[in-house]
CSV table of C-alpha atoms and ligand atoms in Angstrom, one decimal:
chain,number,residue,atom,x,y,z
C,6,MET,CA,113.7,58.5,116.0
C,7,PRO,CA,116.5,58.9,117.8
C,8,GLU,CA,120.0,56.1,117.0
C,9,LEU,CA,122.2,55.1,119.4
C,10,PRO,CA,125.1,57.7,118.3
C,11,GLU,CA,122.0,60.5,119.1
C,12,VAL,CA,121.6,58.8,122.7
C,13,GLU,CA,125.8,58.6,123.3
C,14,THR,CA,125.4,62.5,122.5
C,15,THR,CA,122.3,62.9,124.6
C,16,LEU,CA,124.4,61.0,127.4
C,17,ARG,CA,127.6,63.8,127.0
C,18,GLY,CA,125.5,66.3,126.6
C,19,ILE,CA,123.3,66.2,129.6
C,20,ALA,CA,126.8,64.1,132.4
C,21,PRO,CA,128.5,67.1,132.8
C,22,HIS,CA,125.6,69.1,134.8
C,23,ILE,CA,124.1,66.8,136.8
C,24,LEU,CA,127.0,64.3,137.4
C,25,ASN,CA,127.4,64.7,141.6
C,26,GLN,CA,124.4,66.1,142.6
C,27,LYS,CA,121.7,65.9,144.7
C,28,ILE,CA,118.0,65.6,143.6
C,29,THR,CA,116.9,67.7,144.9
C,30,GLN,CA,113.2,67.8,143.7
C,31,VAL,CA,110.8,65.6,140.9
C,32,ILE,CA,107.6,66.5,139.2
C,33,VAL,CA,105.8,63.0,136.7
C,34,ARG,CA,103.2,64.5,135.0
C,35,GLN,CA,102.5,62.0,133.0
C,36,PRO,CA,103.6,59.2,134.7
C,37,LYS,CA,102.2,56.3,131.3
C,38,LEU,CA,104.8,56.3,129.4
C,39,ARG,CA,105.2,53.0,126.9
C,40,TRP,CA,105.8,51.5,130.6
C,41,LYS,CA,104.0,52.8,133.5
C,42,MET,CA,106.2,55.1,135.5
C,43,PRO,CA,106.8,53.7,139.3
C,44,ASP,CA,104.0,55.7,140.8
C,45,ASP,CA,106.4,55.8,143.7
C,46,LEU,CA,109.5,57.4,141.7
C,47,VAL,CA,109.0,61.0,142.7
C,48,GLN,CA,110.0,59.7,147.0
C,49,ILE,CA,112.7,57.1,145.3
C,50,LEU,CA,114.9,59.6,143.4
C,51,GLN,CA,114.9,62.3,146.0
C,52,GLY,CA,117.6,63.2,147.9
C,53,GLN,CA,120.2,60.3,145.8
C,54,VAL,CA,122.9,61.9,143.8
C,55,VAL,CA,123.9,60.7,141.1
C,56,ARG,CA,127.2,58.4,140.9
C,57,HIS,CA,127.4,57.7,136.9
C,58,CYS,CA,126.0,58.2,134.2
C,59,ARG,CA,126.6,55.8,130.9
C,60,ARG,CA,124.9,54.2,128.8
C,61,ARG,CA,123.8,50.2,127.3
C,62,ALA,CA,122.3,50.0,123.9
C,63,LYS,CA,119.7,52.8,124.0
C,64,TYR,CA,119.2,52.7,126.8
C,65,LEU,CA,120.9,56.5,129.5
C,66,LEU,CA,121.7,55.9,132.5
C,67,ILE,CA,121.8,57.2,136.2
C,68,GLU,CA,122.9,55.9,138.5
C,69,LEU,CA,122.1,57.1,141.6
C,70,ASP,CA,123.0,56.1,144.9
C,71,ALA,CA,120.4,52.6,145.7
C,72,GLY,CA,119.9,52.1,141.9
C,73,VAL,CA,119.6,53.3,138.4
C,74,LEU,CA,117.5,55.7,137.3
C,75,MET,CA,117.4,53.9,133.7
C,76,ILE,CA,116.0,56.5,130.2
C,77,HIS,CA,115.0,55.4,127.0
C,78,LEU,CA,113.6,57.8,124.3
C,79,GLY,CA,111.6,55.8,121.8
C,80,MET,CA,109.8,57.0,119.4
C,81,SER,CA,110.4,61.2,120.5
C,82,GLY,CA,111.8,61.3,123.9
C,83,SER,CA,114.6,64.2,124.0
C,84,LEU,CA,116.6,65.6,128.0
C,85,ARG,CA,117.0,69.2,128.0
C,86,ILE,CA,119.2,70.5,130.6
C,87,PHE,CA,117.9,74.0,131.6
C,88,HIS,CA,119.7,76.7,134.1
C,89,GLY,CA,118.9,79.3,136.7
C,90,ARG,CA,115.1,80.5,135.9
C,91,GLN,CA,113.4,77.5,134.5
C,92,PRO,CA,110.8,77.3,131.9
C,93,GLU,CA,106.7,76.5,132.3
C,94,ALA,CA,106.2,72.7,131.2
C,95,GLY,CA,104.3,72.3,127.8
C,96,LYS,CA,102.3,69.8,127.7
C,97,HIS,CA,104.9,67.0,126.8
C,98,ASP,CA,107.1,67.8,129.2
C,99,HIS,CA,106.3,64.6,131.2
C,100,PHE,CA,109.3,64.4,134.4
C,101,ASP,CA,111.7,66.8,135.2
C,102,ALA,CA,114.1,66.7,138.2
C,103,ILE,CA,116.0,69.5,140.0
C,104,PHE,CA,119.6,69.5,141.0
C,105,ALA,CA,120.4,71.5,144.0
C,106,ASP,CA,122.5,73.6,142.3
C,107,GLY,CA,118.6,75.0,140.0
C,108,THR,CA,119.3,72.7,137.3
C,109,LEU,CA,116.6,71.5,135.8
C,110,LEU,CA,116.2,67.6,133.2
C,111,ARG,CA,113.7,67.6,131.6
C,112,TYR,CA,112.3,64.4,129.1
C,113,HIS,CA,109.7,66.0,126.9
C,114,ASP,CA,108.5,63.3,124.5
C,115,PRO,CA,105.3,63.4,122.3
C,116,ARG,CA,104.6,60.3,121.8
C,117,ARG,CA,105.5,59.1,124.9
C,118,PHE,CA,106.9,55.6,123.2
C,119,GLY,CA,110.1,55.9,125.7
C,120,ALA,CA,110.7,55.3,128.8
C,121,ILE,CA,111.5,56.1,132.6
C,122,LEU,CA,112.1,53.2,135.1
C,123,TRP,CA,113.9,52.5,138.7
C,124,LEU,CA,115.8,49.7,138.3
C,125,ALA,CA,117.1,48.7,142.4
C,126,GLY,CA,120.1,46.4,141.5
C,127,VAL,CA,122.2,45.9,138.5
C,128,ALA,CA,120.9,47.1,135.2
C,129,GLU,CA,122.8,45.0,134.0
C,130,HIS,CA,120.5,41.9,135.2
C,131,HIS,CA,117.2,43.5,134.2
C,132,ASP,CA,115.2,41.6,131.4
C,133,LEU,CA,115.0,44.5,128.9
C,134,LEU,CA,118.8,44.7,129.1
C,135,LYS,CA,120.2,41.0,129.9
C,136,ASN,CA,120.0,39.5,126.9
C,137,LEU,CA,121.0,42.4,124.2
C,138,GLY,CA,124.8,41.8,122.3
C,139,VAL,CA,127.5,43.7,122.3
C,140,GLU,CA,128.5,47.6,122.1
C,141,PRO,CA,129.2,48.0,118.7
C,142,LEU,CA,131.6,50.8,119.6
C,143,SER,CA,133.1,49.0,122.0
C,144,ASP,CA,136.4,45.9,122.5
C,145,GLU,CA,134.6,43.2,121.9
C,146,PHE,CA,132.7,44.3,118.8
C,147,THR,CA,136.0,42.5,116.7
C,148,ALA,CA,135.8,40.6,113.4
C,149,SER,CA,135.6,37.6,114.5
C,150,TYR,CA,132.2,37.9,117.2
C,151,LEU,CA,130.9,38.5,114.2
C,152,LEU,CA,132.1,35.7,112.3
C,153,ASN,CA,130.8,33.3,114.7
C,154,GLN,CA,127.6,34.9,115.1
C,155,LEU,CA,127.1,34.8,111.3
C,156,ARG,CA,127.8,31.0,111.2
C,157,GLY,CA,125.3,28.4,109.9
C,158,LYS,CA,122.9,31.0,109.4
C,159,ASN,CA,121.1,32.1,105.7
C,160,ARG,CA,119.7,34.8,106.9
C,161,ALA,CA,120.8,37.6,105.1
C,162,ILE,CA,123.9,40.6,106.7
C,163,LYS,CA,121.9,43.5,106.6
C,164,LEU,CA,119.5,41.6,109.3
C,165,MET,CA,121.5,40.1,111.2
C,166,ILE,CA,123.7,43.7,112.1
C,167,MET,CA,120.5,45.1,112.9
C,168,ASP,CA,119.0,42.2,115.6
C,169,ASN,CA,120.5,43.6,119.3
C,170,ALA,CA,121.3,39.8,119.8
C,171,ILE,CA,124.0,40.3,118.3
C,172,VAL,CA,124.8,43.8,118.3
C,173,VAL,CA,122.7,46.3,119.8
C,174,GLY,CA,122.3,50.0,118.7
C,175,VAL,CA,122.8,49.7,114.2
C,176,GLY,CA,119.2,51.2,113.2
C,177,ASN,CA,118.3,51.2,108.8
C,178,ILE,CA,120.4,53.6,108.5
C,179,TYR,CA,123.1,53.0,110.4
C,180,ALA,CA,123.3,49.2,108.4
C,181,ASN,CA,122.2,50.9,105.0
C,182,GLU,CA,125.5,53.0,104.9
C,183,SER,CA,128.1,50.0,106.8
C,184,LEU,CA,127.4,47.0,104.1
C,185,PHE,CA,127.5,50.2,101.9
C,186,GLN,CA,130.9,51.3,102.9
C,187,ALA,CA,132.5,47.5,103.0
C,188,ALA,CA,131.4,47.0,100.0
C,189,LEU,CA,129.1,43.8,101.2
C,190,LEU,CA,125.2,43.5,98.9
C,191,PRO,CA,122.7,43.3,102.4
C,192,ASN,CA,121.4,40.5,100.8
C,193,ARG,CA,124.4,38.3,101.1
C,194,PRO,CA,123.9,34.9,103.3
C,195,ALA,CA,125.0,36.1,106.4
C,196,ASN,CA,127.2,32.7,106.2
C,197,SER,CA,129.3,33.8,103.1
C,198,LEU,CA,131.3,36.5,104.8
C,199,SER,CA,134.8,36.1,104.3
C,200,LEU,CA,137.1,36.6,108.2
C,201,ASN,CA,137.7,39.8,105.7
C,202,ASP,CA,134.1,40.5,105.1
C,203,CYS,CA,133.0,40.6,108.6
C,204,GLU,CA,136.8,43.2,108.5
C,205,ASN,CA,135.1,45.8,106.7
C,206,LEU,CA,132.2,45.5,108.0
C,207,VAL,CA,132.5,46.3,111.9
C,208,SER,CA,134.9,48.7,110.7
C,209,ALA,CA,133.2,49.9,108.3
C,210,ILE,CA,129.2,50.1,111.7
C,211,LYS,CA,131.8,51.9,113.7
C,212,HIS,CA,133.6,54.1,111.3
C,213,ILE,CA,129.9,55.4,110.6
C,214,LEU,CA,128.2,54.9,114.5
C,215,GLN,CA,131.3,57.0,115.7
C,216,ARG,CA,131.3,60.1,113.0
C,217,ALA,CA,128.1,59.7,113.7
C,218,ILE,CA,128.1,61.0,117.8
C,219,GLU,CA,130.9,63.3,116.6
C,220,THR,CA,128.6,64.5,114.7
C,221,GLY,CA,126.5,65.6,116.8
C,222,GLY,CA,129.4,66.4,119.5
C,223,SER,CA,129.6,69.2,117.6
C,224,THR,CA,126.1,70.5,119.0
C,225,LEU,CA,126.1,69.7,122.5
C,226,ARG,CA,126.2,73.0,123.4
C,227,ASP,CA,122.7,73.1,122.3
C,228,PHE,CA,121.7,71.0,125.1
C,229,VAL,CA,121.5,73.1,127.2
C,230,ASN,CA,118.6,76.3,127.1
C,231,SER,CA,118.1,75.5,123.4
C,232,ASP,CA,114.8,74.1,121.1
C,233,GLY,CA,115.8,70.4,121.7
C,234,LYS,CA,116.1,69.8,118.0
C,235,SER,CA,119.2,70.7,116.5
C,236,GLY,CA,121.7,68.0,119.0
C,237,TYR,CA,120.8,65.6,115.9
C,238,PHE,CA,122.6,64.0,113.8
C,239,GLN,CA,122.4,64.5,110.4
C,240,GLN,CA,124.7,63.0,107.7
C,241,GLU,CA,125.4,62.9,104.3
C,242,TYR,CA,124.1,59.5,103.7
C,243,LYS,CA,126.0,57.5,100.3
C,244,VAL,CA,122.5,55.3,100.0
C,245,TYR,CA,120.2,55.4,102.1
C,246,GLY,CA,116.8,57.5,101.4
C,247,ARG,CA,118.9,58.1,97.8
C,248,ALA,CA,117.0,55.5,95.9
C,249,GLY,CA,117.4,55.8,92.0
C,250,GLU,CA,120.0,58.6,92.3
C,251,THR,CA,122.8,57.9,91.1
C,252,CYS,CA,125.9,56.2,93.3
C,253,LYS,CA,129.2,58.4,94.9
C,254,MET,CA,131.8,55.5,94.1
C,255,CYS,CA,130.8,55.0,90.8
C,256,GLY,CA,127.8,56.6,88.7
C,257,SER,CA,125.7,54.0,89.0
C,258,LEU,CA,121.9,54.7,89.9
C,259,ILE,CA,121.5,53.4,93.5
C,260,GLU,CA,118.4,50.1,93.5
C,261,LYS,CA,116.0,49.6,96.9
C,262,THR,CA,114.6,47.1,98.1
C,263,VAL,CA,112.3,45.7,101.6
C,264,LEU,CA,114.3,43.8,103.9
C,265,GLY,CA,112.4,42.7,106.6
C,266,GLN,CA,110.4,45.6,106.8
C,267,ARG,CA,112.9,48.0,106.4
C,268,GLY,CA,113.8,50.3,103.1
C,269,THR,CA,117.5,48.8,101.9
C,270,PHE,CA,118.9,50.9,99.4
C,271,TYR,CA,122.7,49.4,98.0
C,272,CYS,CA,124.3,50.0,94.4
C,273,ALA,CA,124.9,46.7,93.5
C,274,ASN,CA,127.8,47.6,91.4
C,275,CYS,CA,129.7,48.3,94.2
C,276,GLN,CA,128.6,46.0,96.7
C,277,LYS,CA,129.0,42.4,95.8
O,327,LIG,ZN1,128.4,52.4,93.3
């Protein structure tokens, strides 16, 4: 499933190709994704110019003259850019936007859990965006912010950092890896963390997401005429998926439990 780093990598991959370009043609082959695309999406988009591209949580926001095209990759969605001769559309290529210079932006999604929506107003007022917490890589995500959010809560810290109302985009893999880097057990009650613990955790989350984006960024060229698979981030995990293997720090065995129905991996010796 595309996580925040893959969405950021996608944004950086497509933005330079479509920025300041006019949409000349739109093709919708299958409007039924997680939510149905608007019936008049083709008419709405034609003739509009891309003014800005950005990301909020895992939503790609393509700002046009009259509103925002919001794209979510769901479980299996991807966006690709093609120049020159346009390849024939496959069965899972649900949406194409073609620009004045011939550039093609194509949305591919075998499982169709993604979304392509049109927002006529301010993106941040939309129901899907208005209750989201802070961006993990922004200056708003600080140790004191996190400490404040954890105050009085005894839920496991792992569940708190995966809660989108507190901070967005910390998926299961990143939560496991960040807690290992911060030397905190995943089931530590949220209100037992000190400011120093929060400092370690916030910097671990930022570091791990940043590294994932940089790794993805090194394959940006693959967004052009690629097989669409290689832009995704791959990392050498320290704990995630390593139950029964030895900890790379201390040699103890990595243990696995389930928290909030998600696989949770940790080293009981390194994490307290
Ligand atoms: Zn260890």
